[in-house]
GROMACS .gro file of C-alpha atoms in nm:
model
  196
    1MET     CA    1  -0.021   0.006   0.007
    2LYS     CA    2   0.317   0.237   0.073
    3ASN     CA    3   0.362   0.295  -0.335
    4LYS     CA    4  -0.015   0.340  -0.403
    5LEU     CA    5  -0.034   0.624  -0.601
    6PHE     CA    6  -0.294   0.902  -0.605
    7LYS     CA    7  -0.397   1.103  -0.895
    8ASN     CA    8  -0.345   1.438  -0.742
    9GLY     CA    9  -0.431   1.693  -1.035
   10PHE     CA   10  -0.261   1.855  -1.340
   11ILE     CA   11   0.015   2.126  -1.405
   12ILE     CA   12   0.055   2.365  -1.714
   13LYS     CA   13   0.413   2.384  -1.809
   14SER     CA   14   0.504   2.638  -2.126
   15PHE     CA   15   0.796   2.530  -2.372
   16MET     CA   16   1.012   2.850  -2.192
   17GLU     CA   17   1.354   2.705  -2.045
   18ARG     CA   18   1.392   2.780  -1.733
   19ASP     CA   19   1.715   2.988  -1.633
   20CYS     CA   20   1.941   2.675  -1.565
   21GLN     CA   21   2.053   2.479  -1.885
   22ASN     CA   22   1.936   2.122  -1.941
   23LYS     CA   23   2.221   1.949  -1.840
   24LEU     CA   24   2.048   1.612  -1.835
   25LYS     CA   25   2.023   1.454  -2.156
   26ASN     CA   26   1.656   1.426  -2.270
   27TYR     CA   27   1.540   1.540  -1.944
   28SER     CA   28   1.172   1.624  -1.967
   29GLY     CA   29   1.064   1.648  -1.579
   30ILE     CA   30   0.949   1.917  -1.335
   31GLY     CA   31   1.257   2.072  -1.350
   32ARG     CA   32   1.231   2.179  -1.745
   33TYR     CA   33   1.041   2.455  -1.858
   34ILE     CA   34   0.821   2.697  -1.674
   35THR     CA   35   0.556   2.594  -1.458
   36TRP     CA   36   0.209   2.783  -1.463
   37PRO     CA   37   0.377   3.038  -1.692
   38LEU     CA   38   0.092   3.315  -1.647
   39GLU     CA   39   0.247   3.407  -1.284
   40GLY     CA   40   0.403   3.728  -1.275
   41LEU     CA   41   0.203   3.828  -1.589
   42SER     CA   42   0.058   4.192  -1.488
   43ASP     CA   43  -0.269   4.170  -1.722
   44ASP     CA   44  -0.607   4.119  -1.538
   45THR     CA   45  -0.666   3.780  -1.647
   46SER     CA   46  -0.317   3.633  -1.579
   47VAL     CA   47  -0.343   3.774  -1.237
   48ASN     CA   48  -0.720   3.656  -1.192
   49LEU     CA   49  -0.621   3.304  -1.303
   50THR     CA   50  -0.295   3.309  -1.085
   51ASN     CA   51  -0.477   3.438  -0.755
   52GLU     CA   52  -0.733   3.211  -0.822
   53ALA     CA   53  -0.506   2.893  -0.783
   54GLU     CA   54  -0.322   3.037  -0.487
   55GLU     CA   55  -0.636   3.088  -0.306
   56ARG     CA   56  -0.813   2.746  -0.371
   57TRP     CA   57  -0.513   2.507  -0.427
   58PHE     CA   58  -0.175   2.660  -0.351
   59GLY     CA   59  -0.239   2.896  -0.039
   60TYR     CA   60  -0.195   2.605   0.224
   61GLN     CA   61   0.067   2.555   0.461
   62ASP     CA   62   0.049   2.177   0.456
   63LYS     CA   63   0.197   1.898   0.232
   64ARG     CA   64  -0.019   1.910  -0.050
   65LEU     CA   65   0.118   1.934  -0.399
   66TRP     CA   66   0.057   2.268  -0.643
   67VAL     CA   67  -0.175   2.105  -0.875
   68VAL     CA   68  -0.517   2.168  -0.972
   69PRO     CA   69  -0.778   1.916  -0.986
   70ASP     CA   70  -1.036   2.141  -1.195
   71LEU     CA   71  -1.109   2.076  -1.522
   72ASN     CA   72  -1.269   2.421  -1.608
   73TYR     CA   73  -0.963   2.598  -1.464
   74LEU     CA   74  -0.730   2.406  -1.648
   75GLN     CA   75  -0.919   2.512  -1.975
   76ARG     CA   76  -0.948   2.882  -1.870
   77TYR     CA   77  -0.599   2.901  -1.839
   78GLU     CA   78  -0.459   2.703  -2.120
   79GLN     CA   79  -0.703   2.947  -2.370
   80HIS     CA   80  -0.528   3.233  -2.202
   81CYS     CA   81  -0.221   3.128  -2.264
   82LYS     CA   82  -0.301   3.072  -2.644
   83ASP     CA   83  -0.433   3.433  -2.643
   84LEU     CA   84  -0.102   3.537  -2.536
   85ASN     CA   85   0.093   3.318  -2.788
   86ILE     CA   86   0.262   3.104  -2.499
   87SER     CA   87   0.281   2.743  -2.625
   88THR     CA   88   0.190   2.498  -2.307
   89PHE     CA   89   0.146   2.135  -2.232
   90CYS     CA   90  -0.026   1.989  -1.944
   91LEU     CA   91   0.113   1.734  -1.681
   92GLN     CA   92  -0.085   1.476  -1.493
   93ILE     CA   93   0.072   1.431  -1.140
   94GLU     CA   94   0.023   1.120  -0.940
   95SER     CA   95   0.191   1.081  -0.630
   96THR     CA   96   0.176   0.863  -0.282
   97ASN     CA   97   0.026   1.196  -0.107
   98PRO     CA   98  -0.356   1.177  -0.080
   99ASP     CA   99  -0.386   1.557   0.010
  100VAL     CA  100  -0.545   1.668  -0.303
  101THR     CA  101  -0.718   1.422  -0.565
  102THR     CA  102  -0.899   1.451  -0.882
  103ALA     CA  103  -1.143   1.208  -1.070
  104ILE     CA  104  -1.070   1.381  -1.423
  105ASN     CA  105  -0.957   1.132  -1.691
  106LEU     CA  106  -0.765   1.336  -1.964
  107SER     CA  107  -0.626   1.174  -2.279
  108VAL     CA  108  -0.289   1.049  -2.222
  109LYS     CA  109  -0.044   1.168  -2.493
  110LYS     CA  110   0.264   0.951  -2.332
  111VAL     CA  111   0.407   0.859  -1.978
  112LEU     CA  112   0.709   1.021  -1.903
  113GLY     CA  113   0.815   0.838  -1.586
  114PHE     CA  114   0.880   0.929  -1.221
  115ASP     CA  115   1.051   1.251  -1.075
  116TYR     CA  116   1.155   1.357  -0.713
  117ALA     CA  117   0.993   1.719  -0.724
  118ASP     CA  118   0.939   2.000  -0.462
  119ALA     CA  119   0.579   2.030  -0.375
  120ASP     CA  120   0.559   2.352  -0.578
  121MET     CA  121   0.581   2.159  -0.908
  122THR     CA  122   0.870   2.374  -1.016
  123THR     CA  123   1.179   2.207  -0.872
  124SER     CA  124   1.327   1.885  -0.946
  125CYS     CA  125   1.521   1.748  -0.634
  126LEU     CA  126   1.635   1.446  -0.896
  127TYR     CA  127   1.751   1.664  -1.182
  128ASP     CA  128   1.946   1.910  -0.936
  129ASP     CA  129   2.147   1.596  -0.787
  130LEU     CA  130   2.211   1.440  -1.087
  131THR     CA  131   2.378   1.767  -1.266
  132MET     CA  132   2.572   1.841  -0.961
  133ASP     CA  133   2.951   1.903  -0.999
  134GLU     CA  134   3.070   1.725  -0.716
  135ASP     CA  135   3.273   1.394  -0.814
  136THR     CA  136   3.196   1.185  -0.549
  137VAL     CA  137   2.821   1.267  -0.583
  138LYS     CA  138   2.843   1.186  -0.974
  139ALA     CA  139   3.024   0.849  -0.882
  140ASN     CA  140   2.757   0.774  -0.661
  141PHE     CA  141   2.458   0.850  -0.907
  142LYS     CA  142   2.640   0.660  -1.176
  143THR     CA  143   2.409   0.372  -1.152
  144ILE     CA  144   2.085   0.590  -1.139
  145MET     CA  145   2.199   0.800  -1.459
  146ARG     CA  146   2.245   0.480  -1.651
  147LYS     CA  147   1.888   0.330  -1.588
  148LEU     CA  148   1.709   0.659  -1.664
  149ASN     CA  149   1.465   0.623  -1.930
  150GLN     CA  150   1.430   0.843  -2.262
  151TYR     CA  151   1.260   1.139  -2.112
  152GLY     CA  152   1.560   1.157  -1.845
  153LEU     CA  153   1.356   1.004  -1.553
  154ALA     CA  154   1.308   0.722  -1.368
  155GLU     CA  155   1.090   0.435  -1.495
  156SER     CA  156   0.949   0.305  -1.144
  157ILE     CA  157   0.898   0.441  -0.777
  158GLU     CA  158   1.150   0.120  -0.698
  159GLU     CA  159   1.423   0.331  -0.906
  160ILE     CA  160   1.360   0.653  -0.729
  161GLN     CA  161   1.370   0.496  -0.402
  162HIS     CA  162   1.714   0.336  -0.496
  163TYR     CA  163   1.825   0.721  -0.571
  164LEU     CA  164   1.666   0.865  -0.254
  165ALA     CA  165   1.873   0.579  -0.061
  166ILE     CA  166   2.205   0.691  -0.243
  167ARG     CA  167   2.076   1.074  -0.164
  168ASN     CA  168   2.041   1.026   0.196
  169LYS     CA  169   2.376   0.826   0.243
  170LEU     CA  170   2.559   1.090   0.083
  171ILE     CA  171   2.370   1.370   0.336
  172LYS     CA  172   2.479   1.136   0.630
  173ALA     CA  173   2.830   1.155   0.454
  174GLY     CA  174   2.828   1.537   0.489
  175TYR     CA  175   2.745   1.618   0.146
  176ASP     CA  176   2.552   1.944   0.110
  177MET     CA  177   2.270   1.857  -0.081
  178GLU     CA  178   1.984   2.112  -0.118
  179GLU     CA  179   1.680   2.096   0.094
  180TYR     CA  180   1.336   2.151  -0.043
  181TYR     CA  181   1.003   2.212   0.094
  182CYS     CA  182   0.782   1.849   0.126
  183PRO     CA  183   0.983   1.675  -0.187
  184THR     CA  184   0.774   1.422  -0.309
  185ILE     CA  185   0.780   1.119  -0.582
  186VAL     CA  186   0.569   1.215  -0.860
  187LYS     CA  187   0.470   1.008  -1.170
  188LEU     CA  188   0.429   1.255  -1.476
  189THR     CA  189   0.228   1.196  -1.752
  190HIS     CA  190   0.169   1.426  -2.037
  191VAL     CA  191  -0.217   1.462  -2.127
  192ILE     CA  192  -0.460   1.671  -2.343
  193ILE     CA  193  -0.661   1.903  -2.180
  194ASN     CA  194  -1.023   1.792  -2.328
  195LYS     CA  195  -1.250   2.086  -2.449
  196ASN     CA  196  -1.608   2.107  -2.321
   0.00000   0.00000   0.00000
């Protein structure tokens, strides 16, 4: 039961790269591209959509993931991105965290794999760790690197758990691995937002 996955909801990402370069071949996880690309824009609709998500789903001080379980919101968000000529895609997020769930079923384009992400769904601990420049860290993660799938992600929860065991060993040995807010194992699936 420990590895039971709950369908938590969805995030919308743009195809705009984040500040960091993609140092991990073919990586297509949480740490690549900008999540919720309307955040920070000043037009009324962008501000209203951002505030709505903050008030309804993101503004809690618990361990819930910053995902949206509401199809109407996703449709409005995606449409406004199109109106602004921002190319986007939608990721379904599944995890062992039962705090937010959805019954929405969207058409699957492709299953990407497993990542280890910050609760805000913008930062990948996996990506950050596997791209560290420390030689000992690189050597320890070599087996993980070899098993990454075509999207630069783990193929199973067991592979992510193996990565976490190595990560925890490195922390105990004194290596400075960055700390994140409620990091969570997430399964990522590229889905298509249905129209009404």
